[in-house]
Short mmCIF file of C-alpha atoms in Angstrom, two decimals:
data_model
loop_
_atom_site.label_atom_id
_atom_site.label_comp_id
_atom_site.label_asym_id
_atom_site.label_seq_id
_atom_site.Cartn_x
_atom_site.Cartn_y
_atom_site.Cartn_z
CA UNK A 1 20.71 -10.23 22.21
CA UNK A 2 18.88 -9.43 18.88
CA UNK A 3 16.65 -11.73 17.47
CA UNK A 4 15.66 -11.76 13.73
CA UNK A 5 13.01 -14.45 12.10
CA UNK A 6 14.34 -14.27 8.04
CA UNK A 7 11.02 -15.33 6.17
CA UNK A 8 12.36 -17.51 2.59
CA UNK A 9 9.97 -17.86 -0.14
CA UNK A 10 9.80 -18.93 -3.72
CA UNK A 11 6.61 -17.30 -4.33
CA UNK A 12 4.89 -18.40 -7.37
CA UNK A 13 8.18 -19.99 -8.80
CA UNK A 14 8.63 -23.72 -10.42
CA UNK A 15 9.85 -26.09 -8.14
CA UNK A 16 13.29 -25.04 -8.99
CA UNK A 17 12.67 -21.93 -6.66
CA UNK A 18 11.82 -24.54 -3.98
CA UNK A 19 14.83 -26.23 -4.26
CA UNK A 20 16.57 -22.61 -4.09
CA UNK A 21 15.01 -21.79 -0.71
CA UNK A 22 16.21 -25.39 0.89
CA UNK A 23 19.92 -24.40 -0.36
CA UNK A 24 19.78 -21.12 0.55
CA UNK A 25 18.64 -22.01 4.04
CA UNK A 26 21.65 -24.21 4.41
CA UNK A 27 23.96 -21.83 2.65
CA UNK A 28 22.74 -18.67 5.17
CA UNK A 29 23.11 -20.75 8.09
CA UNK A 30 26.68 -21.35 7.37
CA UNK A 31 27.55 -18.03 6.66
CA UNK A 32 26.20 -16.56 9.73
CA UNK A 33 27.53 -19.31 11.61
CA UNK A 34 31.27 -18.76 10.32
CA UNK A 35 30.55 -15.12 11.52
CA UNK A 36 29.77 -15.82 14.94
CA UNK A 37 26.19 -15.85 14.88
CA UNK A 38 23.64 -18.64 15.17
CA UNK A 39 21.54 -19.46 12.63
CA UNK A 40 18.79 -22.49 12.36
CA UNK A 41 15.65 -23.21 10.75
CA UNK A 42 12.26 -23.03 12.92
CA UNK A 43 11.24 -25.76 11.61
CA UNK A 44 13.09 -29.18 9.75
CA UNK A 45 13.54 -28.15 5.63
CA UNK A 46 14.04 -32.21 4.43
CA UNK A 47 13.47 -31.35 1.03
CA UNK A 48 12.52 -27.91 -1.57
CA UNK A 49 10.01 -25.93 0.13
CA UNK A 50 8.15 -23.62 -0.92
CA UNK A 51 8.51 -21.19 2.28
CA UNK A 52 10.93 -21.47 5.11
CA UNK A 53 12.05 -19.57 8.36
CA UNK A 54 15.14 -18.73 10.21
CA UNK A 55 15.97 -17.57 13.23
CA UNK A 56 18.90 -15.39 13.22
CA UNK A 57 20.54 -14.18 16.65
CA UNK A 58 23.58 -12.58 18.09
CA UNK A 59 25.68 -9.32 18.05
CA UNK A 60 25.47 -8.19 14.30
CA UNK A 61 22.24 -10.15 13.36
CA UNK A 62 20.86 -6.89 12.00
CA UNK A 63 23.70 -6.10 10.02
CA UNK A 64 24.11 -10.20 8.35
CA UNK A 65 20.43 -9.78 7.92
CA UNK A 66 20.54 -6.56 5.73
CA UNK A 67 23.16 -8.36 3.69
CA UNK A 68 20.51 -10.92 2.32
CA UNK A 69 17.23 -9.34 2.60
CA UNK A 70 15.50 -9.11 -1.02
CA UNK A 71 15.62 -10.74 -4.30
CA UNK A 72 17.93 -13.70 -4.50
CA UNK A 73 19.38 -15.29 -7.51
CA UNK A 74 20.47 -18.82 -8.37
CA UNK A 75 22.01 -19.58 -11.52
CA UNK A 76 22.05 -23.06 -12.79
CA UNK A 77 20.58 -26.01 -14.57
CA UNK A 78 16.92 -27.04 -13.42
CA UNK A 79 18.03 -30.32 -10.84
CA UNK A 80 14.46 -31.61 -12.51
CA UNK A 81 14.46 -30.52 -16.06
CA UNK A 82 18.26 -31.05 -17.44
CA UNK A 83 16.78 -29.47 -20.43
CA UNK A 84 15.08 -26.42 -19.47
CA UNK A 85 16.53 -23.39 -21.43
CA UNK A 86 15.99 -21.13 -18.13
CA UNK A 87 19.57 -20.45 -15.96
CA UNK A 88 17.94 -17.90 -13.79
CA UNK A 89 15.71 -18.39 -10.65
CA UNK A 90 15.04 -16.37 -8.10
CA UNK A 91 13.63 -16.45 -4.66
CA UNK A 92 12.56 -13.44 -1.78
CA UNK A 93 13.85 -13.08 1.60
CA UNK A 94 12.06 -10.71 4.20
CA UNK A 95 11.90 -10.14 7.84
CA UNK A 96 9.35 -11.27 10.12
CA UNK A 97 8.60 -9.29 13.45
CA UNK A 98 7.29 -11.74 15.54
CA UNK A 99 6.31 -9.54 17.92
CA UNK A 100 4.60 -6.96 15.95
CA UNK A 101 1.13 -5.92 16.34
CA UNK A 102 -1.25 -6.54 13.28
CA UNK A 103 -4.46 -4.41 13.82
CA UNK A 104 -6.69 -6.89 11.69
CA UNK A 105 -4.82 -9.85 14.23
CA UNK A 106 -6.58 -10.44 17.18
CA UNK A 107 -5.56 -12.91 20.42
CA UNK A 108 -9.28 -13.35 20.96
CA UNK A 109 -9.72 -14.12 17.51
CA UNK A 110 -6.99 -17.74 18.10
CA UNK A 111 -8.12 -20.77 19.42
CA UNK A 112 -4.92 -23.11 20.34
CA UNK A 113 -4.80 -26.53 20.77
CA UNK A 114 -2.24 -28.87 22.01
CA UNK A 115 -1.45 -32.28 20.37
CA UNK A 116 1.63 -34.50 21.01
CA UNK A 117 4.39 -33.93 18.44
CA UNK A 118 4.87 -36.73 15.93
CA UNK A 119 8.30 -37.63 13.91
CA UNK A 120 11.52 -36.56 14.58
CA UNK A 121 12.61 -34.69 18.12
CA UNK A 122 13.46 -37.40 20.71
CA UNK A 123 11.76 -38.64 23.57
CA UNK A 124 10.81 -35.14 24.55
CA UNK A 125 7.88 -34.30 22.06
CA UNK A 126 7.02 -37.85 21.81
CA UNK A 127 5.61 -37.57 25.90
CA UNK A 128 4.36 -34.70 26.19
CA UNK A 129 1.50 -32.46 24.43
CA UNK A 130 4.07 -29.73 23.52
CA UNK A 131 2.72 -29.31 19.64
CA UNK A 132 0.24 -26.44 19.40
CA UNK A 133 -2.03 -26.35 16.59
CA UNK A 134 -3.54 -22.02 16.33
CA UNK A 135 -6.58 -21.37 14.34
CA UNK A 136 -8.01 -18.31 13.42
CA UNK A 137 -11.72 -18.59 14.18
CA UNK A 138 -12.84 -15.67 11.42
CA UNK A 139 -11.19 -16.71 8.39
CA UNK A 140 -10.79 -20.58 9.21
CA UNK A 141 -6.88 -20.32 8.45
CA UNK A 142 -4.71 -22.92 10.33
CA UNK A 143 -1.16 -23.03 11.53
CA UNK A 144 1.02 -25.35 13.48
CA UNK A 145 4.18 -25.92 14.95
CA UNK A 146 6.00 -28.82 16.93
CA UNK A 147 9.49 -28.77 16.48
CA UNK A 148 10.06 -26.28 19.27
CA UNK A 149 11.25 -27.26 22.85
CA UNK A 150 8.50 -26.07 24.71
CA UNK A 151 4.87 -25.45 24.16
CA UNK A 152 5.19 -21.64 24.32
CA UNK A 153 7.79 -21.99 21.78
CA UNK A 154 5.51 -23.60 19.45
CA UNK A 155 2.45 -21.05 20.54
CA UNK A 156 4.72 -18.37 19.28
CA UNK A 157 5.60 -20.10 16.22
CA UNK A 158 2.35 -21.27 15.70
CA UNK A 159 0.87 -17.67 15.84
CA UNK A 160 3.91 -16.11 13.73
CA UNK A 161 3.14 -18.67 10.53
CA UNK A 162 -0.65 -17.69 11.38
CA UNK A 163 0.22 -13.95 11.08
CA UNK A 164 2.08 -14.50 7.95
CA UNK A 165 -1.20 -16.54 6.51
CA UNK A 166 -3.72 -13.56 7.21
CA UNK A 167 -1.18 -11.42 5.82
CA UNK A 168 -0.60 -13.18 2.08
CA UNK A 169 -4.60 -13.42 2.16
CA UNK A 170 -5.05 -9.65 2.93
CA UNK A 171 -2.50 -9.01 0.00
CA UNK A 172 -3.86 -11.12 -2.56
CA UNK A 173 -7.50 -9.96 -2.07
CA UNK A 174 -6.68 -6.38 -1.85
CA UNK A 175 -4.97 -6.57 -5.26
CA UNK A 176 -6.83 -9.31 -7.28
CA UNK A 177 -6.21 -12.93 -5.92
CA UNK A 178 -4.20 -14.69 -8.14
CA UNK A 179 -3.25 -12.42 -10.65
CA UNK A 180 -1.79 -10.49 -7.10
CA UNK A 181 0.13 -13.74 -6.46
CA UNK A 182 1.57 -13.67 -10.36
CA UNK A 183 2.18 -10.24 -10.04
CA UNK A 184 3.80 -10.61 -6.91
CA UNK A 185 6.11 -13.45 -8.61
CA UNK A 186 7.17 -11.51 -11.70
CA UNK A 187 8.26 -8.95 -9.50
CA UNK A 188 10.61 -11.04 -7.55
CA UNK A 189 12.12 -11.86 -10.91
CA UNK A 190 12.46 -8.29 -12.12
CA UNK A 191 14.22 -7.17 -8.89
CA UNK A 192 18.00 -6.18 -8.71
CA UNK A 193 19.33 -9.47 -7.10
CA UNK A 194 21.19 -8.39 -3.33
CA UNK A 195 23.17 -12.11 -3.48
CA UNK A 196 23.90 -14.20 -6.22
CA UNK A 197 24.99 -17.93 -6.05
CA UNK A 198 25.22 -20.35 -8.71
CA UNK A 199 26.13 -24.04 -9.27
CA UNK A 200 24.65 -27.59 -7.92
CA UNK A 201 27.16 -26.29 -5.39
CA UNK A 202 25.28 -23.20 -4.33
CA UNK A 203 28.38 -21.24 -4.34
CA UNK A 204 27.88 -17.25 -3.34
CA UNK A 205 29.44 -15.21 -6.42
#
């Protein structure tokens, strides 16, 4: 069965864009969902986040996943500035490989720890050490994850959001820090939209 990890992020947008990727989250599980697929968030999205990640599986994930990879618009009035002349927000959506090699990605380079799970999740995480915490010893950069099942579900998870880290890093210093990230924003903006919704709604045009 195919497997697909669909990476949301509102890049350098407002917290509008934040509120975009929460919707759209909700709005992509559906769809897959009414197509036979299943669809859920790695982690809990309670409120607008900045970044989010779904796991996508089932006969066709590849082809419901091409359908919504790339620039995606919302249009509507800010939910936290009534005012705001702006109608048009935009958020990214990418694949993640969570298998894939990175060259500059090391296992020797990872220290994990285990801690017990806190919040939400039953009496399973609450007994047991299944939250794993991965740092990269080089750079410093930290990742966790606790929401999974087991603690080689979190490991995996843990290491994914740590791959993703080390990669926004390598991006941003290779082309200029945060004038990369702005860049990197304003070209989310400028891109040909591949899905449109619109409304408090969220309703797919």
């Amino acid at each position: 069965m195919t497997e697909i990890i669909l990476h949301l992020s509102s890049g350098q947008g407002p917290k509008e864009c934040e509120w975009v990727v929460a919707k759209l989250a909700n709005a992509l599980c559906r769809e897959a969902s009414a197509t036979g697929l299943a669809c859920e968030p790695i982690e809990p999205i309670p409120r607008p986040v900045s970044t989010a990640l779904l796991r996508l599986s089932g006969d066709g994930a590849e082809a419901f996943a091409a359908t919504c990879i790339g620039t995606i618009r919302w249009i509507g009035t800010s939910p936290f500035r009534p005012l705001h002349k702006r109608r048009n927000w935009f958020v990214g959506v990418q694949p993640v490989r969570i298998d894939d090699p990175s060259t500059e990605f090391r296992d020797e380079d990872i220290r994990y720890q285990t801690f017990r799970a806190s919040g939400p999740g039953g009496q399973h995480v609450n007994k047991t050490d299944s939250a794993v915490r991965a740092t990269h010893v080089p750079t410093g950069l930290v990742a966790t994850s606790q929401d999974q099942r087991s603690q080689f579900a979190n490991k995996r998870i843990a290491r994914l959001k740590l791959t993703m880290l080390l990669d926004d890093r390598r991006r941003a210093g290779q082309a200029g820090g945060k004038r990369a990230l702005w860049d990197q924003n304003r070209d989310l903006e400028r891109g040909n939209a591949i899905r449109t919704y619109e409304g408090e709604r969220f309703r797919r045009r």
